Each structure stands twice: as C-alpha cells, then as structure tokens.
Coordinates of C-alpha atoms in Angstrom, one line a residue:
M231 CA 1.1 16.2 19.1
S232 CA 1.6 12.4 17.9
I233 CA 2.4 10.8 14.7
V234 CA 0.5 7.8 13.7
Y235 CA 2.2 6.1 10.8
L236 CA -0.1 3.8 8.5
H237 CA 2.4 1.5 6.5
G238 CA 1.6 0.3 2.8
F239 CA -0.2 -3.0 1.1
N240 CA 1.4 -6.1 2.5
S241 CA 3.7 -4.2 4.7
A242 CA 4.2 -3.9 8.7
P243 CA 5.5 -1.7 11.2
Q244 CA 9.1 -3.4 10.4
S245 CA 9.0 -1.4 7.0
H246 CA 12.3 0.6 6.5
K247 CA 10.1 3.8 6.6
A248 CA 8.6 3.3 9.7
Q249 CA 11.7 1.9 11.4
F250 CA 13.7 5.1 10.3
M251 CA 10.9 7.5 11.1
H252 CA 10.7 6.0 14.6
R253 CA 14.7 6.0 15.2
Y254 CA 14.7 9.6 14.1
M255 CA 12.0 10.6 16.5
T256 CA 13.4 8.6 19.3
E257 CA 16.4 10.5 18.9
R258 CA 15.1 13.7 19.2
G259 CA 13.2 12.6 22.5
L260 CA 9.9 12.1 20.7
G261 CA 9.9 8.5 20.3
A262 CA 6.8 8.5 22.7
H263 CA 4.9 10.5 20.1
F264 CA 5.1 7.8 17.2
V265 CA 2.9 4.9 16.9
C266 CA 2.7 2.4 14.1
P267 CA 0.2 -0.3 14.3
A268 CA -0.1 -3.3 12.2
L269 CA -3.0 -2.7 9.9
P270 CA -5.1 -5.6 9.2
H271 CA -5.5 -6.8 5.4
Q272 CA -9.3 -5.8 5.6
P273 CA -9.8 -2.6 4.8
D274 CA -12.6 -1.7 7.8
E275 CA -10.4 -3.2 10.5
A276 CA -7.6 -1.3 9.4
I277 CA -9.8 1.9 9.7
A278 CA -11.3 1.0 13.1
L279 CA -7.7 0.3 14.5
V280 CA -6.3 3.5 13.4
E281 CA -9.1 5.4 14.8
R282 CA -8.6 3.5 18.3
E283 CA -5.0 4.6 18.0
M284 CA -6.1 8.2 17.4
A285 CA -8.5 8.3 20.0
R286 CA -5.1 7.4 22.4
A287 CA -3.0 10.1 20.8
A288 CA -1.4 13.2 22.7
P289 CA -3.7 16.0 23.7
G290 CA -2.6 17.9 21.2
G291 CA -3.8 16.1 18.2
V292 CA -2.6 13.7 15.7
T293 CA -0.9 14.1 11.9
L294 CA -1.4 10.8 10.1
V295 CA 1.6 9.8 7.9
G296 CA 0.9 7.3 5.2
S297 CA 2.8 5.4 2.5
S298 CA 1.1 3.7 -0.3
L299 CA -2.3 2.3 0.8
G300 CA -1.5 3.7 4.1
G301 CA -1.8 7.1 2.3
F302 CA -5.4 6.3 0.9
Y303 CA -6.1 5.5 4.5
A304 CA -4.6 8.5 6.0
T305 CA -7.2 10.6 3.3
H306 CA -10.2 8.9 4.4
L307 CA -9.4 9.5 8.0
A308 CA -8.3 13.4 7.3
E309 CA -11.2 14.2 5.7
K310 CA -13.4 11.9 8.6
H311 CA -11.8 13.4 11.5
R312 CA -10.3 16.8 10.0
V313 CA -6.8 16.1 10.9
R314 CA -3.7 16.7 8.9
A315 CA -2.0 14.0 7.1
V316 CA 1.8 13.5 5.4
L317 CA 1.2 11.3 2.3
L318 CA 3.9 9.3 0.9
N319 CA 3.7 8.1 -2.9
P320 CA 0.1 7.5 -1.8
A321 CA -2.4 5.1 -3.5
V322 CA -5.2 7.4 -5.1
R323 CA -7.3 4.6 -6.3
P324 CA -6.6 1.3 -4.5
G325 CA -10.3 0.0 -5.6
R326 CA -9.0 0.2 -8.8
D327 CA -5.5 -0.5 -8.8
L328 CA -5.4 -3.6 -6.4
E329 CA -8.1 -5.5 -8.4
S330 CA -5.6 -7.0 -10.4
Y331 CA -3.9 -8.4 -7.3
L332 CA -6.9 -10.5 -6.2
G333 CA -6.0 -14.2 -4.6
I334 CA -3.3 -14.9 -2.4
Q335 CA -1.2 -12.3 -0.9
R336 CA 1.5 -12.6 1.5
N337 CA 3.0 -9.8 3.8
L338 CA 6.2 -8.8 2.9
Y339 CA 7.6 -8.7 6.5
T340 CA 5.6 -11.3 8.8
G341 CA 5.0 -13.9 6.1
A342 CA 1.4 -14.0 6.8
E343 CA -0.9 -15.1 4.3
Y344 CA -4.5 -14.1 3.5
E345 CA -6.6 -13.9 0.3
L346 CA -7.4 -10.7 -1.5
T347 CA -10.9 -10.5 -2.4
R348 CA -13.6 -8.2 -4.1
E349 CA -15.0 -7.6 -0.8
H350 CA -11.5 -5.6 -0.1
V351 CA -12.1 -3.8 -3.3
A352 CA -15.4 -2.9 -2.6
A353 CA -14.5 -1.7 0.8
W354 CA -12.0 0.6 -0.7
R355 CA -14.1 2.0 -3.0
R356 CA -16.7 2.8 -0.1
L357 CA -13.5 4.4 1.7
D358 CA -12.8 6.6 -0.9
V359 CA -13.7 10.4 -0.4
A360 CA -15.0 12.5 -3.2
V361 CA -13.3 15.9 -1.9
V362 CA -10.1 16.6 0.1
H363 CA -9.2 19.4 1.4
P364 CA -5.6 20.6 0.3
E365 CA -4.8 22.6 3.6
R366 CA -4.8 19.4 5.6
Y367 CA -2.2 17.5 3.3
L368 CA 1.6 17.4 2.7
L369 CA 2.5 15.4 -0.4
I370 CA 5.7 13.7 -0.9
V371 CA 6.3 11.9 -4.4
E372 CA 9.1 10.8 -6.6
T373 CA 8.4 10.5 -10.0
G374 CA 10.1 7.3 -10.5
D375 CA 7.6 5.5 -8.8
E376 CA 7.1 2.3 -10.6
V377 CA 4.0 0.9 -8.7
L378 CA 1.8 4.1 -8.7
D379 CA 1.6 7.2 -11.1
Y380 CA 2.9 10.1 -9.1
R381 CA 0.9 12.7 -11.6
E382 CA -2.4 10.8 -10.0
A383 CA -1.6 12.4 -6.5
V384 CA -0.4 15.5 -7.6
A385 CA -3.5 16.0 -9.2
R386 CA -5.6 14.6 -6.2
Y387 CA -3.8 16.9 -3.8
A388 CA -3.8 20.0 -6.1
G389 CA -3.5 22.8 -3.8
A390 CA -1.9 21.0 -1.0
R391 CA 1.6 21.3 -0.1
Q392 CA 3.6 19.3 -2.6
V393 CA 7.4 18.1 -2.9
I394 CA 7.7 16.1 -6.1
V395 CA 11.4 14.7 -6.1
A396 CA 12.7 13.7 -9.8
G397 CA 13.7 10.0 -9.9
G398 CA 13.3 7.8 -6.8
D399 CA 10.8 4.7 -6.9
H400 CA 8.0 3.5 -4.8
T401 CA 10.2 2.9 -1.7
L402 CA 10.5 6.9 -1.4
K403 CA 14.2 6.8 -1.6
S404 CA 14.3 10.5 -0.4
F405 CA 12.3 9.7 2.6
P406 CA 15.0 10.7 5.3
E407 CA 16.1 14.3 4.1
H408 CA 12.1 14.8 4.4
L409 CA 11.7 14.3 8.3
P410 CA 12.3 17.6 9.4
L411 CA 9.5 18.9 7.1
I412 CA 7.6 16.0 8.0
L413 CA 7.9 16.6 12.1
E414 CA 7.3 20.9 11.1
F415 CA 4.4 20.2 9.6
A416 CA 3.1 17.6 12.5
G417 CA 3.7 20.6 14.8
L418 CA 6.8 19.0 16.3
P419 CA 10.5 20.2 16.8
A420 CA 12.6 18.8 13.8
R421 CA 16.1 19.2 15.3

C-alpha cells in the first residue's frame, strides 16, 4: 500500500502535516510508501497529477490522505477509483466556499502567485460527487476549525469512521496523535 497525501488550498508538500507524516513513516521504514505531489492550482490539473501518482503506487494499492481542499480532491478520486481516503478537516464545497477568494492568491510555502477565477469555482463544482460511500473514508476533524464548519463534513460523511476532536483549529493540531490510526486504515503497520 502507498499513501498519496493531498495538501490544501495555497499549500504545498512543505506543509507541516505532510512533512510530519513523511517523517513519521520514514522512521518506521515506510518512507517509500509516501508521496505528496505539489498540486497545481488548476483543479483539473491537480486531479490529473494525482491520478498519475496513483498509477505509480505500490501494487497493493493506494490510500489518499487529503487535508482541506485536498480532502475534497481525495473524495472525488476515492469515488472515481474506488479507493480509501482519510480526510483531515476537509473542504466539502470549495465551489461555494472559495468563491469569496477570487483574485490574486499566493502559495503560503512557495510564494508563487496566480489568479483564482470563476473557472476554478466552476471546475470544483464539476468535480463534486453527488454520493459518497462511507465505508471508503476515515474522517478526522476538529470542532475549532475556524475556516470550515466541521459539522458539514460530519454530515457529508455520515456512516464513515469519524474522529471528532473538541477544540483545535484548521491546522488540525491533534494530527500527530492520529498517525497510527491513519496507517492502520491504509493497511500499513503503524508501529
């Protein structure tokens, strides 16, 4: 099994969670089972890149781990390819929620600038899936998420395995404590 980690909006593989997970897996001899591509800001290009990474994954398959907007992409891909996904404070409706961010954006890690347009919003709306199969998902949210309403994710993934942590924030402060569960869900040895 391999884990393909999908970072969030204006983020990058250098994000704290991606780096922490890679380190954690490497320390357990699982570093070769982790990949975190730098997702392009164009939604369709991001999906195509992840699908290429999934095709190169270990013969045992892939589990997607998506944070925020990466959780939305993970949902689209989990349903399309019938794979498992771990969702970390996921964006449920970026076509609605990110519309207020139209204009010039800057990646928090690379400093690269681009313009967020109505085409991005339309693409996210096209990528939205009508139905999710809860058995494919592990949802981890914190109730103190100041960016996204955790209750939307809890409702969207009703029936999925869910970990709801009181407090916290959008960065998912409790992330390190969930790594053994994430690896177990992915079918990898946790210790």
